């Protein structure tokens, strides 16, 4: 399965629109029980994780059969102004588009497509975003490997 | 050699020893057990209490319940024992049912789905419509209470994080309650001697209890002296909330009757994380940014002439805005700290809110 963003640099201004496309391949319709797509932020670091979902869509088995898996699906959402992506000493705040596949066998497969939320009016038009964005220690987006995370027994 | 299956699982950081399913099953069994024990104890209490009601005689005859036979002797004491067991039963039912519901709600739902449901539930307008400001900047503290008092020199007077009264309340309660109990015990001992039945063990205990009472009262007086001696700190700011890349004026006043060896004023950004380590909940803080505005030495302060200074705060453009999550936070504050003799060193914080840049500033009628 794959998720791709509308901006190549993966940097979005707060309050602007995010467009992404997703697709599931190499999984048959019979094996799927549900798909969840969410746009969310979560924290990493020493503290317990905070997670907040900004956009959420769940496709049940019936809906997946109706739309099929062959075509690319898209999602559009208006991003909030805050919290901005942040890379600190104890806390890292990351934004991502997360896709979670629920298989009939009880397994779950998760993939994240990270992106950066930066302050409004900090991206100059026609230029790709530089590393001088908000945060103490800004890091370029890293794509998590498209690996299956078994979280159900 | 075959390993005996362990009925528990242990969480180490983010990973489990044993399967999550096993922990789910055992937690469910535990909470169900607590709930059922609560039901059993409460039933015994109710049967015992209601058995004395006259209009239940017909029910007793019908069921042929011999309450004396089925009720444990602890519950036959009536009054107080029944109340204690009744309350314990209700508490067990409540904690068992609560734990069971909490655990079962987490089954079959991803963390994203639970968060989305919680967001949807919190956005339902029950009494008053939700304020637009909260939706515009989620996870940024509003900080309305920080600016509800106007300043004398500048626009806002900032509220201190730990007001002076809070430091005195604990020592005062400890000193008063402990010494009150000590005097009650003293009265019991004196009456014992007076009526010819002396209580020697209690008399012996009065000495260490008295020492603790003396220490607590002395500690309370030291805290009172420290709070009253150092005097209040006033911090005022020209505008609030703050925006990265902007300049602000800051006024600081320190009163009291003392001489500071060192007095510092700085603005700091602090990361704060809450995490569980075993069964402990720990909080860790780290200052990621600090700007020193003043580092004065040998400052004399007296009631007629408080130390007053005005500074310019130049906030860099590449700093993180204020952020508050359930377990993590980025907090900004003005910190006034000092060292004085004979007083112990002090540190007072005045929280401020920093908004992200690029948003239209919030204008106040002030």
mmCIF file of C-alpha atoms in Angstrom, chain A residues 36 38 40-41 43 46-53 56 58 60 80-86 88-91 93 98 100 102 119-121 132-136 151, chain B residues 20 110-113 115-116 119 136-140 244 271-276 284-286 288 317-321 323 325-330 356-359:
data_model
loop_
_atom_site.group_PDB
_atom_site.id
_atom_site.type_symbol
_atom_site.label_atom_id
_atom_site.label_comp_id
_atom_site.label_asym_id
_atom_site.label_seq_id
_atom_site.Cartn_x
_atom_site.Cartn_y
_atom_site.Cartn_z
ATOM 1 C CA UNK A 36 -8.641 3.543 8.033
ATOM 2 C CA UNK A 38 -6.194 9.488 9.053
ATOM 3 C CA UNK A 40 -2.826 13.112 12.584
ATOM 4 C CA UNK A 41 -0.046 14.399 14.748
ATOM 5 C CA UNK A 43 4.592 13.077 19.803
ATOM 6 C CA UNK A 46 10.873 10.566 26.379
ATOM 7 C CA UNK A 47 7.297 11.257 27.421
ATOM 8 C CA UNK A 48 4.243 9.110 26.804
ATOM 9 C CA UNK A 49 2.842 9.566 23.329
ATOM 10 C CA UNK A 50 0.168 12.173 22.633
ATOM 11 C CA UNK A 51 -1.858 11.571 19.488
ATOM 12 C CA UNK A 52 -4.577 13.667 17.908
ATOM 13 C CA UNK A 53 -6.445 12.813 14.741
ATOM 14 C CA UNK A 56 -10.395 10.338 9.894
ATOM 15 C CA UNK A 58 -12.929 4.393 7.883
ATOM 16 C CA UNK A 60 -15.813 -0.952 5.994
ATOM 17 C CA UNK A 80 -5.153 23.358 11.309
ATOM 18 C CA UNK A 81 -2.859 26.255 12.180
ATOM 19 C CA UNK A 82 -1.234 24.344 15.056
ATOM 20 C CA UNK A 83 0.563 22.422 16.429
ATOM 21 C CA UNK A 84 3.503 22.914 14.105
ATOM 22 C CA UNK A 85 6.054 20.170 13.447
ATOM 23 C CA UNK A 86 8.765 20.337 16.058
ATOM 24 C CA UNK A 88 13.188 19.368 20.311
ATOM 25 C CA UNK A 89 15.283 17.685 22.941
ATOM 26 C CA UNK A 90 12.637 15.734 24.860
ATOM 27 C CA UNK A 91 9.709 16.135 22.473
ATOM 28 C CA UNK A 93 5.993 16.476 17.177
ATOM 29 C CA UNK A 98 -1.570 7.148 8.360
ATOM 30 C CA UNK A 100 -4.192 1.168 8.595
ATOM 31 C CA UNK A 102 -7.386 -4.525 8.957
ATOM 32 C CA UNK A 119 3.799 28.400 10.190
ATOM 33 C CA UNK A 120 1.485 30.211 7.779
ATOM 34 C CA UNK A 121 3.227 32.436 5.210
ATOM 35 C CA UNK A 132 14.913 27.373 8.375
ATOM 36 C CA UNK A 133 11.341 26.608 9.331
ATOM 37 C CA UNK A 134 9.885 26.864 12.813
ATOM 38 C CA UNK A 135 11.299 24.558 15.412
ATOM 39 C CA UNK A 136 14.512 24.107 17.271
ATOM 40 C CA UNK A 151 -0.520 -5.351 16.559
ATOM 41 C CA UNK B 20 -1.230 -8.377 24.650
ATOM 42 C CA UNK B 110 -7.202 1.631 16.584
ATOM 43 C CA UNK B 111 -5.684 4.550 18.465
ATOM 44 C CA UNK B 112 -6.612 6.828 15.533
ATOM 45 C CA UNK B 113 -10.264 5.753 15.689
ATOM 46 C CA UNK B 115 -8.877 9.773 19.017
ATOM 47 C CA UNK B 116 -11.316 10.639 16.192
ATOM 48 C CA UNK B 119 -12.543 14.643 19.021
ATOM 49 C CA UNK B 136 -8.179 27.968 15.138
ATOM 50 C CA UNK B 137 -5.179 27.008 17.247
ATOM 51 C CA UNK B 138 -5.640 23.563 18.736
ATOM 52 C CA UNK B 139 -3.140 22.446 21.404
ATOM 53 C CA UNK B 140 -2.050 26.042 22.036
ATOM 54 C CA UNK B 244 8.189 34.975 17.335
ATOM 55 C CA UNK B 271 9.916 21.187 27.280
ATOM 56 C CA UNK B 272 7.958 19.133 29.780
ATOM 57 C CA UNK B 273 7.219 15.438 29.422
ATOM 58 C CA UNK B 274 5.279 13.087 31.651
ATOM 59 C CA UNK B 275 6.086 9.402 31.443
ATOM 60 C CA UNK B 276 5.508 6.230 33.365
ATOM 61 C CA UNK B 284 11.096 15.717 33.122
ATOM 62 C CA UNK B 285 11.807 19.278 32.053
ATOM 63 C CA UNK B 286 14.472 20.704 29.799
ATOM 64 C CA UNK B 288 15.548 24.468 25.118
ATOM 65 C CA UNK B 317 11.694 34.068 14.760
ATOM 66 C CA UNK B 318 12.564 30.363 14.746
ATOM 67 C CA UNK B 319 11.191 29.274 18.113
ATOM 68 C CA UNK B 320 8.405 26.823 18.870
ATOM 69 C CA UNK B 321 5.026 28.138 19.943
ATOM 70 C CA UNK B 323 1.990 23.662 23.115
ATOM 71 C CA UNK B 325 -0.774 17.899 25.094
ATOM 72 C CA UNK B 326 -1.898 15.262 27.565
ATOM 73 C CA UNK B 327 1.662 14.133 28.349
ATOM 74 C CA UNK B 328 3.906 16.669 26.627
ATOM 75 C CA UNK B 329 4.121 20.431 26.703
ATOM 76 C CA UNK B 330 6.241 23.325 25.497
ATOM 77 C CA UNK B 356 3.041 30.658 15.923
ATOM 78 C CA UNK B 357 4.150 33.390 13.529
ATOM 79 C CA UNK B 358 2.168 34.396 10.483
ATOM 80 C CA UNK B 359 -1.209 34.572 12.214
#
